[in-house]
mmCIF file of C-alpha atoms in Angstrom:
data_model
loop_
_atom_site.group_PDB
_atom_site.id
_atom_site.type_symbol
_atom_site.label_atom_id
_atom_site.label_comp_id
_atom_site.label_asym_id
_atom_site.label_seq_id
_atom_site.Cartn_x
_atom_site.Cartn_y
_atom_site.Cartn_z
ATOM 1 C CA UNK Q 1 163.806 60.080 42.442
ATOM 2 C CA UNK Q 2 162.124 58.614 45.518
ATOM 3 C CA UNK Q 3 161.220 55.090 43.166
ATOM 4 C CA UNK Q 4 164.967 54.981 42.981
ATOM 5 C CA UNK Q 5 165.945 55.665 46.386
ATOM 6 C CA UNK Q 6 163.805 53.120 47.387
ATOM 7 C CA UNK Q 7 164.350 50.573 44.965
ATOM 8 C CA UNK Q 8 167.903 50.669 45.629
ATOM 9 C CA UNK Q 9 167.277 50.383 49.427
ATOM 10 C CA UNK Q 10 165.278 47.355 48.629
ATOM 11 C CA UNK Q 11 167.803 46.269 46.890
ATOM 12 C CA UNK Q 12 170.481 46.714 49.202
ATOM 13 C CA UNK Q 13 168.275 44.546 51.886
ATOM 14 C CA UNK Q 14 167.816 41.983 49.519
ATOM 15 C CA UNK Q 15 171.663 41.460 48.422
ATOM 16 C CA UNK Q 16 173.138 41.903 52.174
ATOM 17 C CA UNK Q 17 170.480 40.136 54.610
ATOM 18 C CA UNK Q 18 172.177 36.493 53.675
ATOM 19 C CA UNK Q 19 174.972 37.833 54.843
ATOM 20 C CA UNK Q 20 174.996 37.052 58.801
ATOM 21 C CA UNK Q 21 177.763 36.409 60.885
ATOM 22 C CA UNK Q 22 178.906 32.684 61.388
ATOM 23 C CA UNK Q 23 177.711 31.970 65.225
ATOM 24 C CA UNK Q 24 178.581 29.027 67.474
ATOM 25 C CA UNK Q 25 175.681 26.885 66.478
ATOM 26 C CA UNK Q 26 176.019 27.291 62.901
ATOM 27 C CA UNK Q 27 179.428 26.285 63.039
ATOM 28 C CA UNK Q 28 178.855 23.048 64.874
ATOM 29 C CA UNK Q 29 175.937 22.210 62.380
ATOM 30 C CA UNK Q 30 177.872 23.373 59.354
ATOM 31 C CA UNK Q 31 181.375 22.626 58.250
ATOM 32 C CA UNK Q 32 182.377 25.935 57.293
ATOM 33 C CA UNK Q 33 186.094 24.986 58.177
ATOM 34 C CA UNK Q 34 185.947 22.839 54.789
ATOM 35 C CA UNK Q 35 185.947 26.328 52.925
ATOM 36 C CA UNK Q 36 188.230 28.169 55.526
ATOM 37 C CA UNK Q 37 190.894 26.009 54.813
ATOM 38 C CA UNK Q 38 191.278 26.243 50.969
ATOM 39 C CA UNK Q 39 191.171 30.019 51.696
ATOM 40 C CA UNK Q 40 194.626 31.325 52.747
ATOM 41 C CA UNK Q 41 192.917 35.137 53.556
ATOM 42 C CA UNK Q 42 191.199 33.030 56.498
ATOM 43 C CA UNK Q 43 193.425 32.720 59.732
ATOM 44 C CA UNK Q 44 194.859 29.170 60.933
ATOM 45 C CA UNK Q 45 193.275 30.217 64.415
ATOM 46 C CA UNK Q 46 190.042 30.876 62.943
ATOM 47 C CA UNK Q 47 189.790 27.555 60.920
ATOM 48 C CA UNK Q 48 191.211 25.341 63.907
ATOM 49 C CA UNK Q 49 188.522 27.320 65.642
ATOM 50 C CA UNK Q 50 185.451 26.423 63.101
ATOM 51 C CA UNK Q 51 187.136 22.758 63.121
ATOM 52 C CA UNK Q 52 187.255 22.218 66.652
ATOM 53 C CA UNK Q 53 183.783 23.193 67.057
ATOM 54 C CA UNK Q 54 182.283 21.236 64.001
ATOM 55 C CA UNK Q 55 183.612 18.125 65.405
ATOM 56 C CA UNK Q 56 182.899 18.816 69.384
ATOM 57 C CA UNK Q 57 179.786 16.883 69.674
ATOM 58 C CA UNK Q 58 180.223 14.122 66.742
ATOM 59 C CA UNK Q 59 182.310 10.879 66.300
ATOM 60 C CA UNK Q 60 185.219 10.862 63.962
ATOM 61 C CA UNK Q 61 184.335 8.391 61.404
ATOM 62 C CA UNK Q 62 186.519 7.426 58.542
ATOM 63 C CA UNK Q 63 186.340 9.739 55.567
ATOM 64 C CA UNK Q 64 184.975 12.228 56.846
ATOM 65 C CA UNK Q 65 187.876 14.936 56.512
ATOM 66 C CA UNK Q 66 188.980 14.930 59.738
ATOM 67 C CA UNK Q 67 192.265 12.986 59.239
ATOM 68 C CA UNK Q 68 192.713 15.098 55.478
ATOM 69 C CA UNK Q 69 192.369 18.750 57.838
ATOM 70 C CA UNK Q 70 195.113 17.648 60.262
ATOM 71 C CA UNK Q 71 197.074 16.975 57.727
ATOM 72 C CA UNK Q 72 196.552 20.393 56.028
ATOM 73 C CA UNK Q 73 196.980 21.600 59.800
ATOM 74 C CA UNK Q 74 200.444 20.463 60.228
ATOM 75 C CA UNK Q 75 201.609 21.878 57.095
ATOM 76 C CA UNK Q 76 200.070 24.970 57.677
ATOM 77 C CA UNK Q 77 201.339 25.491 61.166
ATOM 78 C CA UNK Q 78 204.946 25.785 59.626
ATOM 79 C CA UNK Q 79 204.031 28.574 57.116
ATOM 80 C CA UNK Q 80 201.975 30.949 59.171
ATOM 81 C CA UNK Q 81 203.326 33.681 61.339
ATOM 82 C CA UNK Q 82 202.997 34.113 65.013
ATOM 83 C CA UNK Q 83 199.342 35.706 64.513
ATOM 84 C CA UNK Q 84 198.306 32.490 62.271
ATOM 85 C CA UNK Q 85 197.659 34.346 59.036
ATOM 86 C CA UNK Q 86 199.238 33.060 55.829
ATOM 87 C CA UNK Q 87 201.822 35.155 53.568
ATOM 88 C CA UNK Q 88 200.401 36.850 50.745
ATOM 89 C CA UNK Q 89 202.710 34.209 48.144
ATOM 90 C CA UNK Q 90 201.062 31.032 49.931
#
């Protein structure tokens, strides 16, 4: 029973330490907006959030997705409600 109990919490440390919180940094290293925006259980504040801070400290160069996400912005700004989530049929 123990060999169980501690395989399992083994396990459980294995399968759920990847799984950290985005922070500041990583966002501005990472483009994590990229897969926020083909997600519509992510809110619009959230990605403009993740987007904003990806491209604070770089140069907008051509095709590099900035032009392609406001795009996707300004559509999405006229389905979301006040809060900036999506409806569930989106």
């Amino acid at each position: 029973m123990k060999v169980k109990i501690t395989f399992l919490f083994c396990l459980s440390l294995y399968v759920f330490e990847p799984i950290k919180a985005q922070t500041t940094q990583d966002t501005i290293e990472h483009p994590y907006w990229i897969q926020m925006m083909q997600d519509h259980k992510v809110n619009l504040k959230q990605t403009k959030r993740a987007f904003e801070l990806y491209w604070s400290k770089k140069p907008i160069q051509k095709g590099s997705g900035w032009k392609a996400f406001k795009r996707w912005e300004w559509m999405a700004e006229k389905v979301v409600d006040a809060n900036g989530d999506f409806p569930d049929a989106y």
